Coordinates of C-alpha atoms in Angstrom, one line a residue:
M640 CA 162.9 138.8 81.3
K641 CA 166.1 140.9 81.5
R642 CA 168.0 138.0 83.0
I643 CA 167.0 135.5 80.2
R644 CA 169.4 134.5 77.4
N645 CA 168.4 132.2 74.6
F646 CA 171.2 130.9 72.4
C647 CA 172.2 128.0 70.2
I648 CA 175.5 126.5 69.1
I649 CA 176.3 126.3 65.4
A650 CA 179.3 124.8 63.7
H651 CA 180.4 122.3 61.1
I652 CA 180.3 118.5 61.9
D653 CA 183.1 117.4 64.3
H654 CA 184.1 120.9 65.5
G655 CA 183.4 120.1 69.1
K656 CA 179.9 121.5 69.7
S657 CA 178.7 118.8 72.0
T658 CA 181.9 118.7 74.0
L659 CA 181.7 122.5 74.6
A660 CA 178.1 122.2 75.7
D661 CA 179.2 119.5 78.2
R662 CA 181.6 122.0 79.7
L663 CA 179.1 124.8 79.8
L664 CA 176.7 122.4 81.8
E665 CA 179.5 121.4 84.1
F666 CA 180.7 125.1 84.8
T667 CA 177.1 126.2 85.7
Q668 CA 176.6 123.1 87.8
T669 CA 173.5 122.1 85.9
I670 CA 174.8 118.5 86.0
S671 CA 176.1 116.8 89.1
Q672 CA 179.4 115.0 88.9
K673 CA 177.9 111.6 88.9
D674 CA 175.7 112.3 85.8
L675 CA 178.7 113.7 83.8
Q676 CA 179.6 111.8 80.7
A677 CA 180.8 112.7 77.2
Q678 CA 178.1 114.2 75.0
V679 CA 175.5 114.5 77.7
L680 CA 173.0 116.1 75.4
D681 CA 173.2 113.5 72.7
S682 CA 170.5 111.1 74.2
M683 CA 170.3 108.5 71.3
D684 CA 172.7 105.6 71.3
L685 CA 172.9 106.1 67.6
E686 CA 174.4 109.6 68.2
R687 CA 177.0 108.3 70.6
E688 CA 178.1 105.4 68.3
R689 CA 178.5 107.6 65.3
G690 CA 179.8 110.7 67.3
I691 CA 177.4 112.9 65.5
T692 CA 174.4 115.0 66.7
I693 CA 171.2 114.1 64.9
K694 CA 168.6 116.1 67.1
S695 CA 168.9 119.5 68.5
H696 CA 168.6 119.5 72.3
A697 CA 167.4 122.2 74.5
I698 CA 168.5 122.6 78.2
Q699 CA 168.3 125.4 80.8
M700 CA 171.2 126.6 83.0
R701 CA 171.5 129.0 85.8
Y702 CA 174.6 131.3 86.0
K703 CA 175.5 133.9 88.5
Y704 CA 177.3 137.0 87.1
Q705 CA 178.0 140.2 89.0
G706 CA 175.7 139.3 91.9
E707 CA 172.7 138.5 89.6
E708 CA 171.5 135.1 88.6
Y709 CA 170.8 134.7 84.9
T710 CA 168.7 131.9 83.1
L711 CA 170.5 130.5 80.0
N712 CA 168.6 128.4 77.6
L713 CA 171.0 126.5 75.3
I714 CA 170.1 124.6 72.2
D715 CA 172.8 122.3 70.9
T716 CA 172.4 121.6 67.1
P717 CA 173.7 119.1 64.6
G718 CA 176.5 120.0 62.2
H719 CA 175.9 117.6 59.3
V720 CA 174.4 119.1 56.1
D721 CA 171.5 116.5 56.1
F722 CA 170.2 117.9 59.5
S723 CA 170.3 121.6 58.6
Y724 CA 166.5 121.8 59.1
E725 CA 167.0 121.1 62.8
V726 CA 169.4 124.0 62.9
S727 CA 166.9 126.4 61.3
R728 CA 164.3 125.5 63.9
S729 CA 166.7 126.1 66.7
I730 CA 167.8 129.4 65.3
A731 CA 164.1 130.6 65.2
A732 CA 163.9 130.1 68.9
C733 CA 167.0 132.0 69.9
E734 CA 168.4 135.6 70.1
G735 CA 172.2 134.7 70.0
A736 CA 174.5 132.1 68.6
L737 CA 177.9 130.7 69.5
L738 CA 179.8 130.2 66.2
I739 CA 182.3 127.4 66.9
V740 CA 185.3 127.0 64.6
D741 CA 187.9 124.3 65.0
A742 CA 191.3 125.9 65.4
T743 CA 192.9 122.9 63.5
Q744 CA 190.6 123.0 60.5
G745 CA 189.4 126.6 60.0
I746 CA 186.1 127.6 58.6
Q747 CA 184.2 124.8 56.7
A748 CA 181.2 125.0 54.3
Q749 CA 178.5 124.0 56.8
T750 CA 179.7 126.8 59.2
I751 CA 179.1 129.4 56.5
S752 CA 175.7 128.0 55.6
N753 CA 174.5 128.0 59.1
L754 CA 175.9 131.4 59.7
Y755 CA 173.9 132.9 56.9
M756 CA 170.8 131.4 58.5
A757 CA 171.7 133.0 61.7
F758 CA 172.2 136.3 60.0
E759 CA 168.7 136.2 58.4
H760 CA 167.2 135.8 62.0
D761 CA 169.3 138.8 63.2
L762 CA 171.1 136.7 65.8
E763 CA 174.0 138.1 67.9
I764 CA 177.0 136.0 66.9
I765 CA 179.8 135.1 69.4
P766 CA 182.8 133.7 67.5
I767 CA 184.7 130.9 69.4
M768 CA 187.9 129.1 68.4
N769 CA 187.7 125.6 69.8
K770 CA 190.3 122.8 70.2
M771 CA 193.1 125.4 71.2
D772 CA 194.8 122.6 73.3
M773 CA 195.7 120.6 70.1
D774 CA 199.2 120.7 68.8
S775 CA 198.0 121.2 65.2
A776 CA 196.0 124.3 66.1
M777 CA 196.6 127.4 63.9
P778 CA 195.0 130.2 65.9
D779 CA 196.3 133.1 63.8
E780 CA 195.3 131.8 60.4
V781 CA 191.8 130.7 61.7
E782 CA 191.4 134.1 63.4
D783 CA 192.1 135.8 60.0
Q784 CA 189.4 133.6 58.4
I785 CA 186.9 134.5 61.1
V786 CA 187.6 138.2 61.0
E787 CA 187.2 138.1 57.2
L788 CA 184.0 136.2 57.4
L789 CA 182.3 138.2 60.2
G790 CA 184.0 141.5 60.0
C791 CA 184.4 141.5 63.8
K792 CA 187.4 142.6 65.9
R793 CA 190.1 140.3 66.8
E794 CA 189.6 140.7 70.5
E795 CA 185.9 139.6 70.2
I796 CA 187.0 136.0 69.2
I797 CA 187.2 133.7 72.3
R798 CA 189.9 131.1 72.3
A799 CA 188.5 127.9 74.1
S800 CA 188.9 124.2 74.5
G801 CA 186.0 121.9 75.2
K802 CA 188.5 119.2 76.5
T803 CA 190.5 121.3 79.0
G804 CA 187.8 123.8 79.9
L805 CA 190.0 126.8 78.7
G806 CA 187.9 130.0 78.0
I807 CA 184.6 128.6 79.3
D808 CA 184.2 131.5 81.8
D809 CA 184.8 134.0 78.9
I810 CA 182.1 132.3 76.9
L811 CA 179.5 132.6 79.7
H812 CA 180.4 136.2 80.2
A813 CA 180.1 137.0 76.5
I814 CA 176.6 135.3 76.5
V815 CA 175.3 137.4 79.4
E816 CA 176.9 140.6 78.1
R817 CA 176.4 140.3 74.3
V818 CA 173.4 138.2 73.6
P819 CA 170.3 140.5 73.9
A820 CA 167.5 139.6 76.3
P821 CA 164.3 138.3 74.5
T822 CA 161.7 141.0 73.6
G823 CA 158.1 140.4 74.4
D824 CA 155.2 141.4 76.5
P825 CA 154.3 139.1 79.4
E826 CA 150.9 140.9 79.6
A827 CA 150.0 140.4 75.8
P828 CA 147.8 137.6 74.6
L829 CA 149.8 134.3 74.6
Q830 CA 152.0 133.5 71.5
C831 CA 154.3 130.3 71.7
L832 CA 156.3 129.0 68.8
I833 CA 156.6 125.2 68.8
F834 CA 160.2 124.3 67.7
D835 CA 160.3 120.6 68.4
S836 CA 158.2 117.7 69.7
V837 CA 158.8 114.2 71.0
F838 CA 156.6 111.1 71.5
N839 CA 156.3 109.5 75.0
S840 CA 154.5 106.2 75.1
F841 CA 153.1 107.0 78.6
R842 CA 152.3 110.7 78.3
G843 CA 151.5 111.3 74.6
I844 CA 153.1 114.0 72.7
I845 CA 155.4 116.5 74.4
A846 CA 155.8 119.8 72.5
Y847 CA 158.8 122.2 73.1
F848 CA 158.0 125.8 72.7
K849 CA 159.5 129.3 73.1
I850 CA 157.1 132.0 74.5
V851 CA 157.2 135.1 72.3
N852 CA 154.5 137.0 74.1
G853 CA 152.2 136.4 77.1
T854 CA 152.1 134.1 80.1
I855 CA 151.0 130.4 80.3
N856 CA 149.9 128.7 83.6
T857 CA 149.4 125.0 84.4
G858 CA 145.7 124.0 83.6
D859 CA 145.1 126.8 81.0
L860 CA 142.9 125.9 78.1
V861 CA 145.1 126.4 75.0
K862 CA 144.7 126.2 71.3
F863 CA 147.1 125.1 68.5
V864 CA 146.4 127.7 65.8
A865 CA 147.3 125.6 62.6
T866 CA 145.2 122.5 63.6
G867 CA 142.5 124.5 65.5
K868 CA 142.4 121.9 68.3
E869 CA 142.0 122.9 72.0
Y870 CA 143.7 121.2 75.0
D871 CA 144.3 121.7 78.7
A872 CA 147.8 122.4 79.6
D873 CA 148.1 119.4 82.0
E874 CA 151.8 120.1 82.7
I875 CA 154.2 122.9 81.7
G876 CA 157.8 123.3 82.7
I877 CA 161.4 123.9 81.8
L878 CA 163.9 121.6 80.2
K879 CA 166.9 120.6 82.4
L880 CA 168.3 117.0 82.0
D881 CA 164.8 115.9 82.9
F882 CA 161.5 117.7 82.7
V883 CA 161.1 120.2 85.6
P884 CA 157.4 121.1 86.1
Q885 CA 156.5 124.8 86.7
Q886 CA 153.3 126.6 87.7
Q887 CA 153.8 129.5 85.2
L888 CA 156.0 130.5 82.4
S889 CA 156.1 134.0 80.8
A890 CA 157.5 135.6 77.6
G891 CA 161.1 134.9 76.7
N892 CA 161.2 131.4 78.2
V893 CA 161.8 128.1 76.5
G894 CA 159.7 125.1 77.9
Y895 CA 157.6 122.1 77.3
I896 CA 153.8 121.4 77.4
I897 CA 152.1 118.0 77.9
S898 CA 148.5 118.0 77.2
G899 CA 147.7 114.3 76.6
I900 CA 147.7 114.6 72.8
K901 CA 147.8 111.1 71.3
T902 CA 147.7 111.6 67.5
S903 CA 150.8 112.9 65.8
K904 CA 148.9 114.9 63.1
E905 CA 147.7 117.4 65.8
V906 CA 151.1 118.8 66.6
K907 CA 153.0 120.6 63.8
V908 CA 156.5 122.0 64.4
G909 CA 156.4 125.8 63.6
D910 CA 152.8 126.0 64.9
T911 CA 151.7 128.7 67.4
I912 CA 150.0 128.0 70.7
T913 CA 147.6 130.6 72.2
H914 CA 144.8 130.9 74.8
V915 CA 141.3 130.0 73.9
K916 CA 139.7 132.8 75.9
R917 CA 142.2 135.5 74.8
P918 CA 143.7 134.4 71.5
C919 CA 146.6 136.3 69.7
D920 CA 145.7 138.2 66.5
S921 CA 148.1 136.1 64.3
A922 CA 150.3 133.1 64.2
I923 CA 154.0 133.6 64.5
A924 CA 155.7 133.6 61.1
G925 CA 157.7 130.4 61.7
F926 CA 160.4 128.7 59.6
E927 CA 159.7 127.7 56.1
E928 CA 158.4 124.2 55.1
V929 CA 161.1 121.6 54.6
K930 CA 161.8 120.4 51.0
P931 CA 163.0 116.8 50.9
M932 CA 165.8 116.2 48.5
V933 CA 165.8 112.4 48.2
F934 CA 163.0 110.0 47.8
A935 CA 162.8 106.2 48.5
G936 CA 160.2 103.7 49.1
I937 CA 160.1 102.1 52.6
Y938 CA 158.2 98.7 52.7
P939 CA 157.6 96.3 55.6
I940 CA 159.1 92.8 55.0
D941 CA 155.8 91.3 56.0
T942 CA 152.8 93.0 54.4
E943 CA 150.9 92.5 57.7
D944 CA 153.1 95.1 59.3
F945 CA 151.9 97.9 57.1
E946 CA 149.8 99.6 59.8
D947 CA 152.6 99.2 62.4
L948 CA 155.0 100.8 60.0
R949 CA 152.5 103.7 59.4
S950 CA 152.3 104.5 63.2
S951 CA 156.2 104.1 63.6
I952 CA 156.9 106.6 60.9
E953 CA 154.2 109.0 62.3
K954 CA 155.9 108.9 65.8
L955 CA 159.4 109.4 64.1
Q956 CA 158.1 112.3 62.2
L957 CA 157.2 114.1 65.5
N958 CA 160.7 113.9 66.5
D959 CA 162.1 114.7 63.1
A960 CA 159.8 117.1 61.1
S961 CA 162.0 117.0 57.9
L962 CA 160.8 113.4 57.2
T963 CA 157.8 113.4 54.8
F964 CA 155.8 110.3 53.7
E965 CA 152.8 109.1 51.7
P966 CA 151.4 105.7 51.0
E967 CA 152.3 103.9 47.8
S968 CA 152.1 100.3 46.4
S969 CA 154.6 98.3 44.3
V970 CA 154.0 95.1 42.3
A971 CA 157.0 93.5 43.8
L972 CA 156.9 94.7 47.4
G973 CA 153.2 95.3 48.2
F974 CA 152.1 98.3 50.3
G975 CA 154.5 100.8 51.6
F976 CA 155.4 104.5 51.9
R977 CA 157.3 106.9 49.6
C978 CA 159.4 108.8 52.0
G979 CA 161.3 112.2 51.5
F980 CA 164.6 112.7 53.1
L981 CA 167.2 115.5 53.3
G982 CA 170.0 113.3 52.2
M983 CA 171.4 109.8 52.3
L984 CA 172.7 110.0 55.8
H985 CA 169.3 111.1 56.9
M986 CA 167.8 108.2 55.0
E987 CA 170.3 105.8 56.8
I988 CA 169.5 107.2 60.2
I989 CA 165.8 106.9 59.7
Q990 CA 166.1 103.2 58.6
E991 CA 168.3 102.6 61.7
R992 CA 166.0 104.3 64.1
L993 CA 162.9 102.4 62.6
D994 CA 164.8 99.2 63.5
R995 CA 166.1 100.2 66.9
E996 CA 163.2 102.2 68.4
F997 CA 160.2 100.4 66.8
N998 CA 161.6 97.0 65.8
M999 CA 160.5 97.5 62.2
N1000 CA 162.4 95.6 59.6
V1001 CA 162.1 97.3 56.3
I1002 CA 163.1 97.2 52.6
T1003 CA 164.3 100.5 51.0
T1004 CA 164.0 101.0 47.3
V1005 CA 166.6 102.7 45.2
P1006 CA 166.6 106.4 46.2
N1007 CA 166.0 109.1 43.7
V1008 CA 165.1 112.8 43.5
S1009 CA 161.9 114.4 42.2
Y1010 CA 161.6 115.3 38.6
R1011 CA 159.3 117.6 36.6
V1012 CA 157.8 115.9 33.5
Y1013 CA 156.1 117.9 30.8
T1014 CA 153.8 116.0 28.5
T1015 CA 152.9 116.8 24.8
S1016 CA 149.3 117.6 25.7
A1017 CA 147.9 121.0 24.9
K1018 CA 148.0 122.1 28.6
N1019 CA 151.7 121.4 28.9
D1020 CA 151.5 121.1 32.7
A1021 CA 154.3 119.9 34.7
I1022 CA 153.9 116.6 36.7
E1023 CA 156.0 116.0 39.8
V1024 CA 157.4 112.5 39.7
H1025 CA 159.0 111.0 42.8
N1026 CA 159.0 107.4 41.5
P1027 CA 160.1 106.0 38.1
S1028 CA 156.9 103.9 38.0
G1029 CA 154.9 107.2 38.2
L1030 CA 156.2 108.3 34.8
P1031 CA 153.7 108.7 31.9
D1032 CA 154.3 106.8 28.7
F1033 CA 157.6 107.9 27.0
S1034 CA 155.8 108.6 23.7
S1035 CA 153.7 111.4 25.4
I1036 CA 156.6 113.1 27.2
D1037 CA 157.8 116.4 25.8
R1038 CA 160.8 116.9 28.2
I1039 CA 161.9 116.0 31.8
E1040 CA 163.6 118.6 34.0
E1041 CA 165.8 117.5 36.9
P1042 CA 166.6 119.6 40.0
Y1043 CA 170.0 121.4 40.1
I1044 CA 171.9 122.5 43.3
R1045 CA 174.4 125.2 43.8
A1046 CA 177.2 123.4 45.7
S1047 CA 180.1 125.0 47.6
V1048 CA 183.2 123.0 48.2
I1049 CA 185.8 124.4 50.5
T1050 CA 189.3 122.6 50.3
Q1051 CA 193.0 122.9 50.4
T1052 CA 194.7 123.8 47.1
N1053 CA 196.5 120.4 46.8
Y1054 CA 193.2 118.5 46.3
I1055 CA 191.8 120.9 43.6
G1056 CA 192.5 118.7 40.7
Q1057 CA 190.9 115.5 42.0
I1058 CA 187.9 117.4 43.4
M1059 CA 187.4 119.0 39.9
T1060 CA 187.6 115.6 38.3
L1061 CA 185.0 114.3 40.7
C1062 CA 182.6 117.2 40.1
L1063 CA 182.9 117.0 36.3
G1064 CA 182.2 113.3 36.4
K1065 CA 179.1 114.2 38.2
R1066 CA 178.0 116.5 35.3
G1067 CA 179.0 119.6 37.4
E1068 CA 179.7 123.1 35.9
L1069 CA 182.3 125.2 37.6
I1070 CA 180.8 128.6 38.3
K1071 CA 183.6 130.3 40.2
Q1072 CA 186.7 129.7 42.3
D1073 CA 187.7 131.9 45.1
Y1074 CA 190.9 131.8 47.3
I1075 CA 189.7 132.3 50.9
S1076 CA 193.1 132.6 52.7
G1077 CA 196.4 131.0 52.5
N1078 CA 196.0 127.6 50.8
R1079 CA 192.2 127.3 51.1
V1080 CA 189.9 127.7 48.1
E1081 CA 186.2 127.7 47.6
L1082 CA 184.8 126.1 44.5
I1083 CA 181.2 126.8 43.5
Y1084 CA 179.5 124.3 41.1
D1085 CA 176.1 123.8 39.6
M1086 CA 175.3 120.1 39.7
P1087 CA 172.3 117.8 39.2
L1088 CA 171.0 116.7 42.6
G1089 CA 170.5 113.2 41.3
E1090 CA 174.2 112.8 40.9
I1091 CA 175.3 113.7 44.4
V1092 CA 172.5 111.6 46.1
F1093 CA 174.4 108.4 46.3
D1094 CA 178.1 108.6 47.2
F1095 CA 179.4 112.2 46.3
Y1096 CA 179.9 113.1 49.9
D1097 CA 181.9 109.9 50.8
K1098 CA 184.1 110.2 47.7
L1099 CA 184.7 113.9 48.4
K1100 CA 185.9 113.1 51.9
S1101 CA 188.2 110.2 50.8
I1102 CA 189.7 112.2 47.9
S1103 CA 190.5 115.1 50.2
K1104 CA 191.5 113.0 53.3
G1105 CA 188.7 114.5 55.2
Y1106 CA 189.6 118.1 54.6
A1107 CA 187.1 119.2 52.0
S1108 CA 183.8 120.4 53.3
F1109 CA 180.6 120.5 51.3
D1110 CA 177.3 122.5 51.4
Y1111 CA 174.5 123.0 49.0
H1112 CA 171.2 124.6 48.3
M1113 CA 168.5 124.2 45.5
N1114 CA 169.0 126.1 42.4
G1115 CA 166.0 125.4 40.2
Y1116 CA 165.2 122.8 37.4
R1117 CA 166.8 122.3 34.0
P1118 CA 165.9 120.1 31.0
S1119 CA 167.9 116.9 30.8
K1120 CA 168.3 113.8 28.7
L1121 CA 166.9 111.2 31.2
V1122 CA 165.8 107.6 30.6
K1123 CA 164.0 105.0 32.7
L1124 CA 166.1 102.0 33.3
D1125 CA 164.2 98.9 34.1
I1126 CA 165.4 95.6 35.4
L1127 CA 163.7 92.5 34.1
L1128 CA 163.7 89.0 35.7
N1129 CA 162.5 86.4 33.1
G1130 CA 160.8 89.3 31.2
E1131 CA 159.0 90.7 34.3
P1132 CA 160.0 94.2 35.3
V1133 CA 160.9 94.6 39.1
D1134 CA 159.5 98.0 39.7
A1135 CA 161.5 98.5 43.0
L1136 CA 164.8 98.3 41.1
S1137 CA 163.8 100.7 38.2
A1138 CA 165.6 104.1 38.2
L1139 CA 165.4 107.3 36.3
I1140 CA 169.0 108.1 35.1
H1141 CA 170.9 110.2 32.6
F1142 CA 171.3 108.6 29.3
D1143 CA 175.2 108.6 29.4
N1144 CA 175.2 106.6 32.7
A1145 CA 172.4 104.2 31.8
Y1146 CA 174.4 101.5 30.0
N1147 CA 177.1 101.4 32.7
L1148 CA 174.6 101.1 35.6
G1149 CA 172.5 98.6 33.8
R1150 CA 175.4 96.3 33.1
R1151 CA 176.6 96.6 36.7
M1152 CA 173.2 95.9 38.3
C1153 CA 172.8 92.8 36.1
E1154 CA 176.2 91.5 37.3
K1155 CA 175.4 92.2 41.0
L1156 CA 172.0 90.6 40.8
K1157 CA 173.5 87.5 39.2
E1158 CA 175.8 87.0 42.3
L1159 CA 173.0 87.5 44.7
I1160 CA 169.9 85.7 43.3
P1161 CA 169.9 82.1 44.3
R1162 CA 169.8 79.4 41.5
Q1163 CA 166.4 77.8 40.7
Q1164 CA 165.5 74.7 38.8
F1165 CA 165.2 76.9 35.6
D1166 CA 167.4 79.5 33.9
I1167 CA 166.7 83.1 35.1
A1168 CA 167.4 85.9 32.6
I1169 CA 168.3 89.2 34.3
Q1170 CA 168.1 92.0 31.8
A1171 CA 168.4 95.8 31.9
A1172 CA 166.2 97.6 29.5
I1173 CA 165.6 101.2 28.3
G1174 CA 162.0 101.1 27.0
S1175 CA 161.9 98.0 24.7
K1176 CA 165.7 98.0 24.1
I1177 CA 167.6 95.5 26.2
I1178 CA 171.1 96.9 27.0
A1179 CA 172.5 94.3 29.3
R1180 CA 171.9 90.7 30.1
E1181 CA 173.1 88.0 32.5
T1182 CA 171.9 84.5 33.1
V1183 CA 171.5 82.6 36.4
K1184 CA 172.0 79.0 35.3
A1185 CA 169.6 76.3 36.4
V1186 CA 170.4 73.8 39.0
R1187 CA 170.5 70.5 37.0
K1188 CA 169.1 67.2 38.2
D1189 CA 170.6 64.2 36.5
V1190 CA 167.4 62.4 35.2
T1191 CA 169.4 59.9 33.1
A1192 CA 171.1 58.4 36.1
K1193 CA 168.8 55.5 36.4
C1194 CA 169.1 54.9 32.6
Y1195 CA 172.3 52.7 32.5
G1196 CA 172.9 50.8 29.3
G1197 CA 170.4 50.3 26.7
D1198 CA 169.4 52.5 23.6
V1199 CA 170.1 56.3 23.3
S1200 CA 166.4 56.9 22.6
R1201 CA 165.5 55.9 26.2
K1202 CA 167.8 58.7 27.5
R1203 CA 166.4 61.1 24.8
K1204 CA 162.9 60.3 25.9
L1205 CA 163.7 61.1 29.6
L1206 CA 165.5 64.4 28.7
E1207 CA 162.4 65.5 26.5
K1208 CA 160.2 64.8 29.5
Q1209 CA 162.4 66.9 31.8
K1210 CA 162.5 69.8 29.2
K1211 CA 158.7 70.0 29.2
G1212 CA 158.6 70.1 33.0
K1213 CA 161.3 72.8 33.1
K1214 CA 159.3 74.9 30.5
R1215 CA 156.2 74.5 32.6
M1216 CA 158.1 75.4 35.8
K1217 CA 159.5 78.6 34.1
Q1218 CA 156.0 79.7 33.2
I1219 CA 154.6 79.4 36.8
G1220 CA 157.8 79.7 38.9
N1221 CA 158.5 83.1 40.3
V1222 CA 161.9 84.5 41.2
E1223 CA 162.3 86.1 44.8
V1224 CA 164.7 88.9 45.0
P1225 CA 166.5 88.6 48.5
Q1226 CA 166.6 91.7 50.7
K1227 CA 170.5 91.9 50.4
A1228 CA 170.2 92.2 46.6
F1229 CA 168.1 95.5 47.1
L1230 CA 170.7 96.8 49.5
A1231 CA 173.7 95.9 47.3
V1232 CA 172.2 97.7 44.4
L1233 CA 172.0 100.8 46.6
K1234 CA 175.7 100.5 47.4
L1235 CA 176.8 100.0 43.7
D1236 CA 179.8 102.2 43.1

């Protein structure tokens, strides 16, 4: 155990974590030259295309130092704010962390957020300045920022470059010297913390764990504490690029277990594994339950695919524990699921993965956040509403509270004005403004979560030319003047397009949605009225004109009354058609409404 080191890599998005992880694997010869490629640990095509890490990946390396061989368990983590839950799980399985800061950009918001998470778990932090080979690197300024943030000595900061391999040896030495060995008793009853799981269509569910106490052997009868289920450990082993089976693993190690589990409900991330014959006294206090921020309905395009969609989402949830879902039905779309995501990028990635990994074509409704609704009844209990259609009647509502966040934006001083305008436009309140160093400033805002859900992050990046970084955490609920905006087609509400929105923005959004739908809904044989309404009050209207058929063409010459007779006959037919004809909203109309700016 003295020669085991468990560590993870934390940093802001695009600071070079995956590239640095590649170099560590290359230096410790974990990967042969023929397997070497950029972003080795990013196994999904989606991760390579977008150049981001979505999943945290564990891998074991061997490293010789001063005549002794050490086992290094590395967990590479995502840097985007939407995947911070992955980071919290990786941190729970480690004793140390490499904090990587881009020498050309300095400290960013997500770096600080992940760092505080690591502090809470008492991890040993090794600061590293990456991208030192770049001409635009500012080593001295960034060093000042790191010293100020961590309170460490300057000589403790390692200068490195994932591209050229500079400083990789120093990093490996620092991991062995500074990161503490795991503490635990190999003789005690077995306690393993599950920090991730994946679904394999041939072998069932594979759970990744870290052994806190005890020893596990192949063939042992084990029990998952939270679900109370018992299994045989058919195969245990360590994680290299592939699974490497082992006969025995003991305290301090990170590994995997395959026990032929077929149903996803039986494995919970954060659960504890123990022996049936000699169980541990208590489960490990894992990481907190994830709180979804954004809710949207996901519906199959064909209603027969409902059960397939359920099993696909369950398998995805194994691999991404921050996804939550429950069944719901909609008048317009039939049966589907109300899913909770950590943010808009997370939602986009889930949609993409359903399509690629499970061939599921889905419709996503307008995303929203969860609100608390207080009714005028004597009990005055709060109802959690994730979906505008779940609102009680407006006459019985006392008040609606919406979730607020405390947002931290770190930017260069020349962009302050535009960023403040953006935040104020999103109903933000400036709490404080701190100058970090030189020309960098941190703005702290209180903002409604519903306002940042759609396009805040994209706008912030374009205003600041990519320099501003953003991070947030929940900050309670506040009463707000919210209204339910309905879209009516020929007087029938389309529940998938309704939204809960602040009173000030309702008129604007209603008008824009009507204009957009007018462009996208195909013309019918009758007029289609598209209306936006708040309660019984119509606030905007557009009309899709009917496709006219010239019924008087055969009526050449003769009296005008013959034409009139034919037109009257057509008018009756149109009226009857309008009563029974229904309007189909195409899939691209739903998507276009989501992308309304």
